[in-house]
Tab-separated table of C-alpha atoms in Angstrom:
chain	number	residue	atom	x	y	z
Q	263	UNK	CA	21.703	3.618	-14.597
Q	264	UNK	CA	21.397	1.640	-17.799
Q	265	UNK	CA	18.540	2.286	-20.188
Q	266	UNK	CA	18.541	-1.432	-20.948
Q	267	UNK	CA	16.196	-1.590	-17.932
Q	268	UNK	CA	13.527	-0.354	-20.343
Q	269	UNK	CA	14.096	-3.159	-22.847
Q	270	UNK	CA	11.081	-5.320	-21.947
Q	271	UNK	CA	8.755	-2.365	-21.466
Q	272	UNK	CA	9.657	-1.139	-24.951
Q	273	UNK	CA	9.438	-4.560	-26.602
Q	274	UNK	CA	5.988	-5.208	-25.114
Q	275	UNK	CA	4.739	-1.638	-25.340
Q	276	UNK	CA	1.773	-2.299	-27.641
Q	277	UNK	CA	0.327	-5.253	-25.739
Q	278	UNK	CA	1.148	-3.679	-22.369
Q	279	UNK	CA	-0.643	-0.425	-23.164
Q	280	UNK	CA	-3.626	-2.240	-24.672
Q	281	UNK	CA	-4.142	-4.413	-21.592
Q	282	UNK	CA	-3.550	-1.537	-19.168
Q	283	UNK	CA	-6.061	0.713	-20.947
Q	284	UNK	CA	-8.733	-1.997	-21.128
Q	285	UNK	CA	-8.261	-3.246	-17.552
Q	286	UNK	CA	-8.017	0.219	-16.019
Q	287	UNK	CA	-11.376	1.174	-17.480
Q	288	UNK	CA	-12.940	-2.181	-16.650
Q	289	UNK	CA	-11.560	-2.552	-13.112
Q	290	UNK	CA	-11.216	1.008	-11.826
Q	291	UNK	CA	-14.148	2.898	-13.348
Q	292	UNK	CA	-17.904	2.672	-13.851
Q	293	UNK	CA	-20.767	4.678	-15.278
Q	294	UNK	CA	-22.995	6.371	-12.717
Q	295	UNK	CA	-26.482	7.768	-13.281
Q	296	UNK	CA	-27.747	10.723	-11.267
Q	297	UNK	CA	-31.465	11.413	-10.882
Q	298	UNK	CA	-32.247	14.970	-9.765
Q	299	UNK	CA	-35.683	15.203	-8.148
Q	300	UNK	CA	-37.784	17.540	-6.062
Q	301	UNK	CA	-39.089	16.627	-2.617
Q	302	UNK	CA	-42.012	14.745	-4.185
Q	303	UNK	CA	-39.639	12.606	-6.254
Q	304	UNK	CA	-40.426	14.289	-9.574
Q	305	UNK	CA	-37.546	14.833	-12.042
Q	306	UNK	CA	-36.157	18.361	-12.091
Q	307	UNK	CA	-35.010	19.739	-15.425
Q	308	UNK	CA	-32.866	22.712	-16.321
Q	309	UNK	CA	-30.209	21.988	-13.699
Q	310	UNK	CA	-26.434	22.146	-14.052
Q	311	UNK	CA	-24.601	19.218	-12.445
Q	312	UNK	CA	-20.912	19.013	-11.617
Q	313	UNK	CA	-19.070	16.070	-10.050
Q	314	UNK	CA	-15.634	16.344	-8.449
Q	315	UNK	CA	-13.817	13.301	-7.096
Q	316	UNK	CA	-12.377	13.997	-3.673
Q	317	UNK	CA	-10.969	10.586	-2.718
Q	318	UNK	CA	-9.925	7.258	-4.234
Q	319	UNK	CA	-11.092	3.810	-3.181
Q	320	UNK	CA	-7.780	2.446	-4.479
Q	321	UNK	CA	-5.150	2.605	-1.749
Q	322	UNK	CA	-2.165	4.750	-2.670
Q	323	UNK	CA	0.159	4.281	0.283
Q	324	UNK	CA	3.532	4.828	1.881
Q	325	UNK	CA	5.075	4.036	5.242
Q	326	UNK	CA	4.763	6.786	7.858
Q	327	UNK	CA	7.949	5.852	9.672
Q	328	UNK	CA	9.385	9.382	9.432
Q	329	UNK	CA	6.377	11.271	10.812
Q	330	UNK	CA	7.893	13.979	13.084
Q	331	UNK	CA	11.248	12.170	13.005
Q	332	UNK	CA	13.319	14.934	11.388
Q	333	UNK	CA	15.603	17.112	13.551
Q	334	UNK	CA	13.976	20.377	12.396
Q	335	UNK	CA	10.363	21.505	12.311
Q	336	UNK	CA	10.529	22.723	8.707
Q	337	UNK	CA	11.188	19.232	7.371
Q	338	UNK	CA	8.642	17.686	9.725
Q	339	UNK	CA	5.985	20.025	8.374
Q	340	UNK	CA	7.103	19.418	4.789
Q	341	UNK	CA	6.810	15.658	5.348
Q	342	UNK	CA	3.292	16.060	6.719
Q	343	UNK	CA	2.301	18.228	3.767
Q	344	UNK	CA	3.766	16.065	1.004
Q	345	UNK	CA	2.507	12.789	2.443
Q	346	UNK	CA	-1.136	13.847	2.393
Q	347	UNK	CA	-0.706	15.338	-1.093
Q	348	UNK	CA	-0.199	11.854	-2.520
Q	349	UNK	CA	-1.387	9.176	-0.147
Q	350	UNK	CA	-4.628	7.915	1.355
Q	351	UNK	CA	-3.031	4.898	3.088
Q	352	UNK	CA	-0.292	5.019	5.703
Q	353	UNK	CA	1.734	2.170	7.196
Q	354	UNK	CA	2.238	2.349	10.974
Q	355	UNK	CA	5.219	0.493	12.520
Q	356	UNK	CA	4.475	-2.210	15.076
Q	357	UNK	CA	7.764	-4.161	14.943
Q	358	UNK	CA	7.713	-6.118	18.195
Q	359	UNK	CA	11.337	-5.455	19.213
Q	360	UNK	CA	10.850	-1.688	18.865
Q	361	UNK	CA	7.270	-1.555	20.099
Q	362	UNK	CA	7.787	-3.408	23.373
Q	363	UNK	CA	11.261	-2.384	24.505
Q	364	UNK	CA	10.890	-4.167	27.817
Q	365	UNK	CA	8.714	-7.146	28.703
Q	366	UNK	CA	5.178	-5.988	29.427
Q	367	UNK	CA	5.648	-2.320	28.492
Q	368	UNK	CA	4.390	-1.711	24.920
Q	369	UNK	CA	4.780	1.797	23.501
Q	370	UNK	CA	1.092	2.664	23.677
Q	371	UNK	CA	-0.542	5.839	24.934
Q	372	UNK	CA	0.237	9.500	24.332
Q	373	UNK	CA	3.923	9.810	25.305
Q	374	UNK	CA	5.804	6.542	24.794
Q	375	UNK	CA	9.626	6.412	24.526
Q	376	UNK	CA	11.015	7.676	21.218
Q	377	UNK	CA	12.453	5.199	18.709
Q	378	UNK	CA	13.870	6.348	15.348
Q	379	UNK	CA	11.630	5.452	12.386
Q	380	UNK	CA	8.997	4.209	14.834
Q	381	UNK	CA	6.590	7.087	15.579
Q	382	UNK	CA	3.989	6.297	18.210
Q	383	UNK	CA	0.717	4.829	16.923
Q	384	UNK	CA	-1.324	7.621	18.500
Q	385	UNK	CA	0.664	10.217	16.579
Q	386	UNK	CA	0.094	8.360	13.292
Q	387	UNK	CA	-3.591	7.793	13.989
Q	388	UNK	CA	-4.044	11.450	14.868
Q	389	UNK	CA	-2.376	12.660	11.673
Q	390	UNK	CA	-4.214	10.148	9.493
Q	391	UNK	CA	-7.547	10.868	11.117
Q	392	UNK	CA	-7.151	14.589	10.420
Q	393	UNK	CA	-6.376	13.948	6.759
Q	394	UNK	CA	-8.693	11.094	5.780
Q	395	UNK	CA	-5.870	8.539	5.507
Q	396	UNK	CA	-6.478	4.846	6.253
Q	397	UNK	CA	-3.866	2.980	8.286
Q	398	UNK	CA	-2.321	-0.478	8.097
Q	399	UNK	CA	-0.335	-1.920	11.015
Q	400	UNK	CA	2.980	-3.559	10.106
Q	401	UNK	CA	3.656	-6.252	11.282
Q	402	UNK	CA	2.000	-8.275	14.007
Q	403	UNK	CA	4.753	-10.875	13.762
Q	404	UNK	CA	8.114	-11.100	12.036
Q	405	UNK	CA	10.606	-13.688	13.200
Q	406	UNK	CA	13.524	-11.323	12.470
Q	407	UNK	CA	12.264	-8.579	14.814
Q	408	UNK	CA	11.678	-10.468	18.038
Q	409	UNK	CA	12.570	-8.713	21.308
Q	410	UNK	CA	15.852	-9.676	22.961
Q	411	UNK	CA	13.951	-10.292	26.184
Q	412	UNK	CA	11.655	-12.898	24.612
Q	413	UNK	CA	12.127	-16.177	26.539
Q	414	UNK	CA	13.634	-19.131	24.731
Q	415	UNK	CA	10.929	-21.396	26.120
Q	416	UNK	CA	8.222	-21.902	23.492
Q	417	UNK	CA	5.317	-21.816	25.943
Q	418	UNK	CA	6.587	-18.641	27.606
Q	419	UNK	CA	7.211	-16.901	24.288
Q	420	UNK	CA	3.802	-17.923	22.949
Q	421	UNK	CA	2.152	-16.546	26.093
Q	422	UNK	CA	3.777	-13.181	25.404
Q	423	UNK	CA	2.772	-13.303	21.736
Q	424	UNK	CA	-0.797	-13.986	22.794
Q	425	UNK	CA	-0.599	-11.010	25.165
Q	426	UNK	CA	0.761	-8.789	22.380
Q	427	UNK	CA	-2.037	-9.723	19.979
Q	428	UNK	CA	-4.676	-9.270	22.667
Q	429	UNK	CA	-3.350	-5.839	23.673
Q	430	UNK	CA	-2.986	-4.584	20.092
Q	431	UNK	CA	-6.454	-5.727	19.114
Q	432	UNK	CA	-7.974	-4.165	22.229
Q	433	UNK	CA	-6.213	-0.834	21.725
Q	434	UNK	CA	-6.211	-0.499	17.926
Q	435	UNK	CA	-8.506	-3.148	16.449
Q	436	UNK	CA	-11.379	-0.702	16.017
Q	437	UNK	CA	-9.134	2.016	14.564
Q	438	UNK	CA	-6.834	0.056	12.247
Q	439	UNK	CA	-8.614	-2.313	9.893
Q	440	UNK	CA	-5.628	-3.801	8.015
Q	441	UNK	CA	-2.662	-5.630	9.545
Q	442	UNK	CA	0.334	-7.436	8.110
Q	443	UNK	CA	-0.113	-10.535	10.245
Q	444	UNK	CA	2.921	-12.602	9.222
Q	445	UNK	CA	5.853	-10.901	7.507
Q	446	UNK	CA	8.543	-12.551	5.381
Q	447	UNK	CA	8.076	-16.019	6.837
Q	448	UNK	CA	9.721	-17.632	3.799
Q	449	UNK	CA	12.834	-15.466	3.791
Q	450	UNK	CA	15.969	-15.032	5.854
Q	451	UNK	CA	17.258	-18.030	7.809
Q	452	UNK	CA	14.590	-19.498	10.055
Q	453	UNK	CA	14.393	-23.052	11.357
Q	454	UNK	CA	10.783	-23.195	12.471
Q	455	UNK	CA	11.084	-26.510	14.268
Q	456	UNK	CA	14.207	-25.698	16.268
Q	457	UNK	CA	13.654	-22.027	17.107
Q	458	UNK	CA	11.947	-22.463	20.468
Q	459	UNK	CA	10.714	-18.857	20.487
Q	460	UNK	CA	8.390	-19.598	17.593
Q	461	UNK	CA	5.038	-21.322	17.920
Q	462	UNK	CA	4.742	-24.674	16.193
Q	463	UNK	CA	3.154	-24.668	12.757
Q	464	UNK	CA	4.340	-21.128	12.193
Q	465	UNK	CA	2.934	-19.072	10.452
Q	466	UNK	CA	-0.458	-20.824	10.447
Q	467	UNK	CA	-0.753	-20.723	14.226
Q	468	UNK	CA	-0.041	-16.970	14.215
Q	469	UNK	CA	-2.895	-16.345	11.772
Q	470	UNK	CA	-5.272	-18.483	13.833
Q	471	UNK	CA	-4.299	-16.741	17.048
Q	472	UNK	CA	-4.578	-13.263	15.480
Q	473	UNK	CA	-7.993	-14.079	14.002
Q	474	UNK	CA	-9.229	-14.869	17.502
Q	475	UNK	CA	-8.633	-11.263	18.570
Q	476	UNK	CA	-8.820	-9.254	15.327
Q	477	UNK	CA	-12.360	-10.304	14.541
Q	478	UNK	CA	-13.328	-7.322	12.359
Q	479	UNK	CA	-9.981	-6.778	10.667
Q	480	UNK	CA	-8.145	-7.958	7.582
Q	481	UNK	CA	-5.027	-10.043	8.148
Q	482	UNK	CA	-2.394	-9.904	5.386
Q	483	UNK	CA	0.439	-12.233	4.539
Q	484	UNK	CA	3.471	-10.403	3.179
Q	485	UNK	CA	6.706	-11.551	1.568
Q	486	UNK	CA	9.668	-10.350	-0.413
Q	487	UNK	CA	10.223	-9.454	-4.035
Q	488	UNK	CA	12.129	-12.524	-5.202
Q	489	UNK	CA	9.402	-14.830	-3.930
Q	490	UNK	CA	6.317	-12.777	-4.818
Q	491	UNK	CA	7.351	-11.929	-8.400
Q	492	UNK	CA	8.688	-15.316	-9.505
Q	493	UNK	CA	6.641	-16.666	-12.408
Q	494	UNK	CA	9.031	-19.431	-13.451
Q	495	UNK	CA	7.628	-22.044	-11.063
Q	496	UNK	CA	4.081	-20.739	-11.284
Q	497	UNK	CA	1.778	-22.391	-8.769
Q	498	UNK	CA	4.711	-24.458	-7.505
Q	499	UNK	CA	6.459	-21.361	-6.170
Q	500	UNK	CA	6.947	-21.365	-2.409
Q	501	UNK	CA	4.716	-18.356	-1.721
Q	502	UNK	CA	1.817	-19.651	-3.805
Q	503	UNK	CA	2.016	-23.076	-2.158
Q	504	UNK	CA	2.226	-21.522	1.296
Q	505	UNK	CA	-0.891	-19.407	0.749
Q	506	UNK	CA	-2.745	-22.338	-0.822
Q	507	UNK	CA	-1.789	-24.558	2.113
Q	508	UNK	CA	-3.047	-22.006	4.645
Q	509	UNK	CA	-6.346	-21.525	2.810
Q	510	UNK	CA	-6.925	-25.269	2.415
Q	511	UNK	CA	-6.530	-25.588	6.189
Q	512	UNK	CA	-9.200	-22.940	6.680
Q	513	UNK	CA	-6.719	-20.410	8.047
Q	514	UNK	CA	-7.977	-16.851	7.501
Q	515	UNK	CA	-5.627	-15.104	5.091
Q	516	UNK	CA	-7.561	-12.023	3.971
Q	517	UNK	CA	-5.111	-10.321	1.585
Q	518	UNK	CA	-1.747	-10.902	-0.088
Q	519	UNK	CA	1.231	-8.549	0.101
Q	520	UNK	CA	3.797	-8.637	-2.710
Q	521	UNK	CA	6.886	-6.569	-1.928
Q	522	UNK	CA	8.763	-4.858	-4.734
Q	523	UNK	CA	12.134	-3.657	-3.435
Q	524	UNK	CA	14.768	-3.346	-6.160
Q	525	UNK	CA	17.619	-3.733	-3.670
Q	526	UNK	CA	20.225	-4.610	-6.284
Q	527	UNK	CA	23.331	-2.966	-7.649
Q	528	UNK	CA	22.893	-1.488	-11.145
Q	529	UNK	CA	24.698	-4.483	-12.618
Q	530	UNK	CA	22.544	-6.987	-10.728
Q	531	UNK	CA	19.344	-5.191	-11.645
Q	532	UNK	CA	20.278	-5.203	-15.311
Q	533	UNK	CA	20.530	-9.004	-15.139
Q	534	UNK	CA	17.176	-9.244	-13.342
Q	535	UNK	CA	15.288	-6.879	-15.651
Q	536	UNK	CA	13.774	-9.874	-17.446
Q	537	UNK	CA	11.974	-10.731	-14.202
Q	538	UNK	CA	11.232	-7.453	-12.453
Q	539	UNK	CA	11.050	-4.947	-15.323
Q	540	UNK	CA	9.094	-7.264	-17.591
Q	541	UNK	CA	5.351	-6.595	-18.086
Q	542	UNK	CA	4.656	-10.210	-19.025
Q	543	UNK	CA	6.152	-11.456	-15.761
Q	544	UNK	CA	4.342	-8.824	-13.703
Q	545	UNK	CA	0.970	-9.677	-15.237
Q	546	UNK	CA	1.626	-13.420	-14.849
Q	547	UNK	CA	2.322	-13.049	-11.136
Q	548	UNK	CA	-0.709	-10.846	-10.483
Q	549	UNK	CA	-2.914	-13.255	-12.436
Q	550	UNK	CA	-1.510	-16.200	-10.478
Q	551	UNK	CA	-2.021	-14.708	-7.014
Q	552	UNK	CA	-5.227	-13.029	-8.106
Q	553	UNK	CA	-6.694	-16.482	-8.770
Q	554	UNK	CA	-7.088	-16.882	-4.991
Q	555	UNK	CA	-9.786	-14.210	-5.182
Q	556	UNK	CA	-8.118	-12.169	-2.433
Q	557	UNK	CA	-7.084	-8.500	-2.574
Q	558	UNK	CA	-3.503	-7.966	-3.695
Q	559	UNK	CA	-1.215	-5.184	-2.501
Q	560	UNK	CA	2.177	-4.223	-3.896
Q	561	UNK	CA	3.114	-3.792	-0.295
Q	562	UNK	CA	6.592	-2.204	-0.264
Q	563	UNK	CA	7.990	-0.440	-3.330
Q	564	UNK	CA	11.546	0.768	-3.906
Q	565	UNK	CA	12.585	1.814	-7.412
Q	566	UNK	CA	16.195	3.039	-7.277
Q	567	UNK	CA	17.710	6.262	-8.561
Q	568	UNK	CA	21.285	5.414	-7.651
Q	569	UNK	CA	23.248	8.461	-6.537
Q	570	UNK	CA	20.351	10.791	-7.254
Q	571	UNK	CA	21.788	11.988	-10.571
Q	572	UNK	CA	19.324	13.744	-12.871
Q	573	UNK	CA	19.522	10.928	-15.423
Q	574	UNK	CA	18.874	8.260	-12.796
Q	575	UNK	CA	16.009	10.206	-11.241
Q	576	UNK	CA	14.336	10.620	-14.619
Q	577	UNK	CA	14.717	6.906	-15.343
Q	578	UNK	CA	13.296	6.116	-11.896
Q	579	UNK	CA	10.266	8.215	-12.812
Q	580	UNK	CA	9.771	6.522	-16.206
Q	581	UNK	CA	9.974	3.029	-14.748
Q	582	UNK	CA	7.703	3.891	-11.826
Q	583	UNK	CA	5.032	5.278	-14.137
Q	584	UNK	CA	4.916	2.062	-16.154
Q	585	UNK	CA	4.880	-0.081	-13.014
Q	586	UNK	CA	2.052	1.881	-11.413
Q	587	UNK	CA	-0.010	1.740	-14.596
Q	588	UNK	CA	0.391	-2.044	-14.750
Q	589	UNK	CA	-0.357	-2.599	-11.066
Q	590	UNK	CA	-3.266	-0.146	-10.913
Q	591	UNK	CA	-5.007	-1.811	-13.829
Q	592	UNK	CA	-5.205	-5.328	-12.393
Q	593	UNK	CA	-8.581	-6.554	-11.186
Q	594	UNK	CA	-7.393	-7.959	-7.836
Q	595	UNK	CA	-4.921	-5.199	-7.039
Q	596	UNK	CA	-6.265	-3.005	-4.250
Q	597	UNK	CA	-3.273	-0.926	-3.177
Q	598	UNK	CA	0.301	0.128	-3.920
Q	599	UNK	CA	2.587	1.176	-1.066
Q	600	UNK	CA	5.730	3.157	-1.806
Q	601	UNK	CA	8.175	2.455	0.991
Q	602	UNK	CA	10.350	5.475	1.858
Q	603	UNK	CA	9.041	8.916	0.978
Q	604	UNK	CA	12.355	10.728	1.588
Q	605	UNK	CA	15.897	9.798	0.522
Q	606	UNK	CA	18.360	9.258	3.363
Q	607	UNK	CA	15.732	7.820	5.729
Q	608	UNK	CA	15.800	4.118	4.844
Q	609	UNK	CA	16.283	1.194	7.203
Q	610	UNK	CA	19.646	-0.155	8.366
Q	611	UNK	CA	21.422	3.114	7.603
Q	612	UNK	CA	22.419	6.295	9.430
Q	613	UNK	CA	20.071	9.236	8.833
Q	614	UNK	CA	21.087	11.243	5.769
Q	615	UNK	CA	23.834	8.831	4.717
Q	616	UNK	CA	24.289	6.875	1.484
Q	617	UNK	CA	24.794	3.641	3.409
Q	618	UNK	CA	22.568	0.596	3.698
Q	619	UNK	CA	19.256	0.942	1.893
Q	620	UNK	CA	19.914	4.678	1.413
Q	621	UNK	CA	22.307	3.609	-1.343
Q	622	UNK	CA	19.350	3.027	-3.664
Q	623	UNK	CA	17.968	6.584	-3.398
Q	624	UNK	CA	14.478	5.133	-3.652
Q	625	UNK	CA	12.564	8.096	-2.218
Q	626	UNK	CA	10.057	10.375	-3.902
Q	627	UNK	CA	11.658	13.409	-2.252
Q	628	UNK	CA	15.308	14.353	-1.907
Q	629	UNK	CA	16.754	14.548	1.596
Q	630	UNK	CA	16.143	18.314	1.583
Q	631	UNK	CA	12.445	17.568	0.896
Q	632	UNK	CA	12.475	18.854	-2.693
Q	633	UNK	CA	10.409	16.678	-5.050
Q	634	UNK	CA	12.074	14.304	-7.490
Q	635	UNK	CA	10.637	13.653	-10.979
Q	636	UNK	CA	8.992	10.462	-9.692
Q	637	UNK	CA	6.978	12.511	-7.187
Q	638	UNK	CA	5.503	14.605	-9.988
Q	639	UNK	CA	4.689	11.449	-11.978
Q	640	UNK	CA	2.679	9.936	-9.139
Q	641	UNK	CA	0.944	13.216	-8.396
Q	642	UNK	CA	-0.092	13.525	-12.040
Q	643	UNK	CA	-1.388	9.953	-12.189
Q	644	UNK	CA	-3.321	10.083	-8.908
Q	645	UNK	CA	-4.723	13.619	-9.094
Q	646	UNK	CA	-5.084	14.149	-12.833
Q	647	UNK	CA	-5.127	11.037	-15.010
Q	648	UNK	CA	-6.922	8.812	-12.484
Q	649	UNK	CA	-9.215	11.584	-11.279
Q	650	UNK	CA	-12.751	12.432	-12.392
Q	651	UNK	CA	-14.040	15.981	-12.479
Q	652	UNK	CA	-16.618	17.118	-15.005
Q	653	UNK	CA	-19.690	19.100	-15.830
Q	654	UNK	CA	-22.499	16.775	-16.885
Q	655	UNK	CA	-24.716	17.676	-19.792
Q	656	UNK	CA	-28.399	17.822	-18.947
Q	657	UNK	CA	-30.481	14.855	-20.057
Q	658	UNK	CA	-34.248	14.235	-19.912
Q	659	UNK	CA	-34.222	11.524	-17.249
Q	660	UNK	CA	-30.759	11.401	-15.709
Q	661	UNK	CA	-27.232	12.747	-15.688
Q	662	UNK	CA	-24.544	10.176	-16.528
Q	663	UNK	CA	-20.818	10.240	-15.948
Q	664	UNK	CA	-17.994	7.701	-16.027
Q	665	UNK	CA	-15.758	7.960	-12.991
Q	666	UNK	CA	-13.021	6.284	-11.008
Q	667	UNK	CA	-14.158	4.531	-7.862
Q	668	UNK	CA	-14.175	6.872	-4.896
Q	669	UNK	CA	-16.088	9.573	-3.087
Q	670	UNK	CA	-17.492	12.533	-5.003
Q	671	UNK	CA	-18.776	15.990	-4.273
Q	672	UNK	CA	-21.848	16.707	-6.417
Q	673	UNK	CA	-23.028	20.263	-7.107
Q	674	UNK	CA	-26.500	20.812	-8.524
Q	675	UNK	CA	-27.288	24.348	-9.653
Q	676	UNK	CA	-30.841	25.531	-10.324
Q	677	UNK	CA	-31.992	29.118	-10.769
Q	678	UNK	CA	-28.762	30.490	-9.323
Q	679	UNK	CA	-28.880	28.327	-6.178
Q	680	UNK	CA	-26.469	25.438	-5.537
Q	681	UNK	CA	-27.146	22.221	-3.629
Q	682	UNK	CA	-24.166	20.084	-2.594
Q	683	UNK	CA	-24.279	16.364	-1.888
Q	684	UNK	CA	-21.779	13.524	-1.530
Q	685	UNK	CA	-21.892	10.128	-3.199
Q	686	UNK	CA	-19.690	7.056	-3.206
Q	687	UNK	CA	-19.133	5.253	-6.494
Q	688	UNK	CA	-17.644	1.879	-5.592
Q	689	UNK	CA	-16.738	-1.313	-7.366
Q	690	UNK	CA	-19.556	-3.344	-5.839
Q	691	UNK	CA	-21.941	-0.538	-4.868
Q	692	UNK	CA	-24.881	1.130	-6.564
Q	693	UNK	CA	-24.635	2.764	-9.982
Q	694	UNK	CA	-27.686	4.980	-9.705
Q	695	UNK	CA	-28.118	7.824	-7.232
Q	696	UNK	CA	-31.000	10.164	-6.478
Q	697	UNK	CA	-30.302	13.722	-5.358
Q	698	UNK	CA	-33.239	15.596	-3.940
Q	699	UNK	CA	-33.245	19.391	-4.202
């Protein structure tokens, strides 16, 4: 893999690092003031205070499509272990064609039929619930994954779509807050007017119908790399105009997904480095979509390490670190979702092969579950560099610390006894907290 991929990162290193440092501190951290009092509300002095961040508000995610999908228990357990080491956000598969194999029989409940790369929602919700991981459903509708049994008649197909949305909201609406509502509506051949399986005014009508049922959820729009990260046309790009059109019509788009799959040969990617491996372009696109005032997610990330050679894996790690720093720093960015955790498990390819999307070797773990350099990079960023843990010096009135947004364990020690409390430092929440001992 050519090191010319690093050209734009190196040329813009000074301005990139300056903006990342400033925006990370401004958008991801805040000062918090702790008041330690007795039961009468009087300040207590002579205490030792320690804060330890135990979770992030920022969503570090990955798809959970391989949960318990490996042929041996050792790899299944390794997958479970490594996923929770890094991620607090898991993507659950709800592709219609694989979720409802026959008309009227969705794969809900405890023991639905097995489908490769499509673990049952209950299994995912159980695992995530045990490990404090939020879930996003993906997707409610994608015109390229419609069931074969779906009638060609528009009214009949729309009736079944309505049924699907109603059933999913009833079963999972209270347990899964985020949903990719419409996926890749601008990509792959689709004649909206002549495909009689699709509702008219797609995708607007899908959003309106979903909003009727998913009343306490967030509905995302999601589209592919070439469309989401195109800054040449600016606000005249198709994705920007589509989102603007939906919002002007009062259609409830709650968040914007921007895929980032580098599904290119090494030669193609070298030619596209000026778009995808260019900090200026990345910032321009985030600024442009951020102007809507909606949360942004880098919704599906694949950074290749072609062939899994040591050189390519190390370059994958270097590029990923710079990308994550840029994305994490942006004010409107709320989450980053790596796509495939393990090499050899990608879509449209036999398990363990180098075919299809497996060709790109875009996992964080090798097929034997050993960590690649990129895994260690993300672990260091999430659990060390973007993590707050400190002893706070005693002050007359309060104890102050600067921390990343998230949930904290607070230990207050006085006269050999320790009191433990929890606090949540959030972007729009309080900055002062009182701990009574």
